[in-house]
């Protein structure tokens, strides 16, 4: 009887721990997504400037 109780306790703690870990991961992903939404979108000029080195490299 005691062995079963210990196994149940271990499985519950594992499940709780797993659920808490998943919740933390989801919360982190949500927070990251919010951070990205708050970053301003790059302008056309900034995109061109970012691609300029690649463009020049391809031209040479």
Short mmCIF file of N, CA and C in Angstrom, two decimals:
data_model
loop_
_atom_site.label_atom_id
_atom_site.label_comp_id
_atom_site.label_asym_id
_atom_site.label_seq_id
_atom_site.Cartn_x
_atom_site.Cartn_y
_atom_site.Cartn_z
N UNK A 1 0.83 -1.21 0.00
CA UNK A 1 0.00 0.00 0.00
C UNK A 1 0.86 1.25 0.00
N UNK A 2 1.93 1.23 0.79
CA UNK A 2 2.80 2.41 0.89
C UNK A 2 3.50 2.66 -0.44
N UNK A 3 3.93 1.57 -1.11
CA UNK A 3 4.63 1.70 -2.40
C UNK A 3 3.73 2.40 -3.43
N UNK A 4 2.47 2.01 -3.47
CA UNK A 4 1.52 2.62 -4.42
C UNK A 4 1.35 4.11 -4.12
N UNK A 5 1.25 4.43 -2.84
CA UNK A 5 1.09 5.84 -2.44
C UNK A 5 2.29 6.67 -2.87
N UNK A 6 3.49 6.11 -2.70
CA UNK A 6 4.72 6.82 -3.09
C UNK A 6 4.75 7.01 -4.60
N UNK A 7 4.42 5.95 -5.34
CA UNK A 7 4.40 6.05 -6.81
C UNK A 7 3.40 7.11 -7.28
N UNK A 8 2.22 7.12 -6.64
CA UNK A 8 1.21 8.13 -7.00
C UNK A 8 1.72 9.53 -6.72
N UNK A 9 2.34 9.69 -5.55
CA UNK A 9 2.86 11.00 -5.17
C UNK A 9 3.92 11.46 -6.15
N UNK A 10 4.80 10.52 -6.55
CA UNK A 10 5.85 10.87 -7.51
C UNK A 10 5.26 11.25 -8.86
N UNK A 11 4.27 10.48 -9.33
CA UNK A 11 3.68 10.77 -10.63
C UNK A 11 2.95 12.11 -10.60
N UNK A 12 2.27 12.41 -9.49
CA UNK A 12 1.58 13.70 -9.39
C UNK A 12 2.60 14.84 -9.40
N UNK A 13 3.67 14.68 -8.64
CA UNK A 13 4.65 15.77 -8.58
C UNK A 13 5.30 15.94 -9.96
N UNK A 14 5.52 14.83 -10.67
CA UNK A 14 6.09 14.95 -12.02
C UNK A 14 5.12 15.70 -12.93
N UNK A 15 3.83 15.33 -12.87
CA UNK A 15 2.83 15.99 -13.72
C UNK A 15 2.72 17.48 -13.38
N UNK A 16 2.70 17.78 -12.09
CA UNK A 16 2.61 19.18 -11.68
C UNK A 16 3.82 19.96 -12.17
N UNK A 17 4.99 19.34 -12.00
CA UNK A 17 6.23 19.99 -12.43
C UNK A 17 6.21 20.21 -13.94
N UNK A 18 5.78 19.20 -14.68
CA UNK A 18 5.72 19.29 -16.14
C UNK A 18 4.76 20.40 -16.57
N UNK A 19 3.59 20.43 -15.93
CA UNK A 19 2.58 21.45 -16.27
C UNK A 19 3.12 22.84 -15.96
N UNK A 20 3.80 22.98 -14.81
CA UNK A 20 4.37 24.28 -14.45
C UNK A 20 5.44 24.69 -15.44
N UNK A 21 6.27 23.74 -15.87
CA UNK A 21 7.32 24.05 -16.86
C UNK A 21 6.69 24.51 -18.17
N UNK A 22 5.67 23.79 -18.63
CA UNK A 22 5.00 24.16 -19.88
C UNK A 22 4.37 25.54 -19.76
N UNK A 23 3.76 25.82 -18.61
CA UNK A 23 3.14 27.13 -18.39
C UNK A 23 4.20 28.22 -18.44
N UNK A 24 5.37 27.96 -17.85
CA UNK A 24 6.46 28.94 -17.88
C UNK A 24 6.94 29.17 -19.29
N UNK A 25 7.06 28.10 -20.07
CA UNK A 25 7.52 28.23 -21.46
C UNK A 25 6.51 29.04 -22.27
N UNK A 26 5.23 28.73 -22.11
CA UNK A 26 4.19 29.47 -22.84
C UNK A 26 4.19 30.94 -22.45
N UNK A 27 4.36 31.20 -21.14
CA UNK A 27 4.40 32.59 -20.67
C UNK A 27 5.59 33.32 -21.28
N UNK A 28 6.74 32.64 -21.34
CA UNK A 28 7.94 33.25 -21.94
C UNK A 28 7.72 33.56 -23.41
N UNK A 29 7.11 32.61 -24.13
CA UNK A 29 6.84 32.82 -25.56
C UNK A 29 5.89 33.99 -25.74
N UNK A 30 4.86 34.07 -24.89
CA UNK A 30 3.90 35.18 -24.96
C UNK A 30 4.61 36.51 -24.72
N UNK A 31 5.48 36.54 -23.70
CA UNK A 31 6.21 37.77 -23.38
C UNK A 31 7.13 38.18 -24.53
N UNK A 32 7.82 37.19 -25.13
CA UNK A 32 8.70 37.48 -26.27
C UNK A 32 7.89 38.06 -27.42
N UNK A 33 6.74 37.45 -27.70
CA UNK A 33 5.88 37.92 -28.78
C UNK A 33 5.46 39.36 -28.54
N UNK A 34 5.09 39.67 -27.29
CA UNK A 34 4.69 41.04 -26.94
C UNK A 34 5.86 42.00 -27.17
N UNK A 35 7.08 41.56 -26.78
CA UNK A 35 8.26 42.41 -26.97
C UNK A 35 8.46 42.70 -28.46
N UNK A 36 8.31 41.68 -29.30
CA UNK A 36 8.51 41.87 -30.74
C UNK A 36 7.45 42.80 -31.32
N UNK A 37 6.22 42.70 -30.81
CA UNK A 37 5.16 43.58 -31.31
C UNK A 37 5.44 45.03 -30.96
N UNK A 38 6.15 45.25 -29.85
CA UNK A 38 6.44 46.61 -29.41
C UNK A 38 7.61 47.24 -30.17
N UNK A 39 8.43 46.39 -30.81
CA UNK A 39 9.56 46.92 -31.58
C UNK A 39 9.00 47.56 -32.85
N UNK A 40 9.50 48.74 -33.20
CA UNK A 40 8.95 49.41 -34.39
C UNK A 40 9.34 48.66 -35.66
N UNK A 41 8.46 48.71 -36.61
CA UNK A 41 8.69 48.02 -37.88
C UNK A 41 9.78 48.78 -38.66
N UNK A 42 10.70 48.05 -39.30
CA UNK A 42 11.74 48.75 -40.07
C UNK A 42 11.15 49.46 -41.29
N UNK A 43 11.69 50.63 -41.59
CA UNK A 43 11.22 51.39 -42.76
C UNK A 43 11.82 50.78 -44.03
N UNK A 44 11.36 51.25 -45.17
CA UNK A 44 11.90 50.76 -46.45
C UNK A 44 13.38 51.09 -46.56
N UNK A 45 13.75 52.30 -46.12
CA UNK A 45 15.15 52.71 -46.18
C UNK A 45 16.03 51.78 -45.35
N UNK A 46 15.55 51.46 -44.14
CA UNK A 46 16.32 50.57 -43.26
C UNK A 46 16.47 49.18 -43.88
N UNK A 47 15.42 48.71 -44.55
CA UNK A 47 15.50 47.40 -45.22
C UNK A 47 16.53 47.45 -46.35
N UNK A 48 16.52 48.54 -47.13
CA UNK A 48 17.48 48.70 -48.22
C UNK A 48 18.91 48.74 -47.69
N UNK A 49 19.09 49.48 -46.58
CA UNK A 49 20.42 49.60 -45.98
C UNK A 49 20.90 48.23 -45.50
N UNK A 50 19.98 47.44 -44.94
CA UNK A 50 20.32 46.11 -44.44
C UNK A 50 20.73 45.19 -45.59
N UNK A 51 20.08 45.35 -46.75
CA UNK A 51 20.36 44.48 -47.90
C UNK A 51 21.51 44.99 -48.77
N UNK A 52 21.95 46.23 -48.54
CA UNK A 52 22.98 46.83 -49.39
C UNK A 52 24.27 46.00 -49.47
N UNK A 53 24.83 45.54 -48.35
CA UNK A 53 26.08 44.76 -48.45
C UNK A 53 25.91 43.52 -49.31
N UNK A 54 24.79 42.83 -49.17
CA UNK A 54 24.51 41.63 -49.95
C UNK A 54 24.38 41.98 -51.43
N UNK A 55 23.69 43.09 -51.71
CA UNK A 55 23.49 43.54 -53.09
C UNK A 55 24.83 43.86 -53.75
N UNK A 56 25.67 44.59 -53.03
CA UNK A 56 26.99 44.96 -53.56
C UNK A 56 27.86 43.73 -53.78
N UNK A 57 27.78 42.79 -52.85
CA UNK A 57 28.57 41.56 -52.96
C UNK A 57 28.17 40.79 -54.22
N UNK A 58 26.87 40.74 -54.51
CA UNK A 58 26.38 40.02 -55.68
C UNK A 58 26.77 40.73 -56.97
N UNK A 59 26.92 42.06 -56.93
CA UNK A 59 27.27 42.84 -58.12
C UNK A 59 28.74 42.66 -58.50
N UNK A 60 29.57 42.38 -57.50
CA UNK A 60 31.03 42.28 -57.78
C UNK A 60 31.39 40.94 -58.38
#
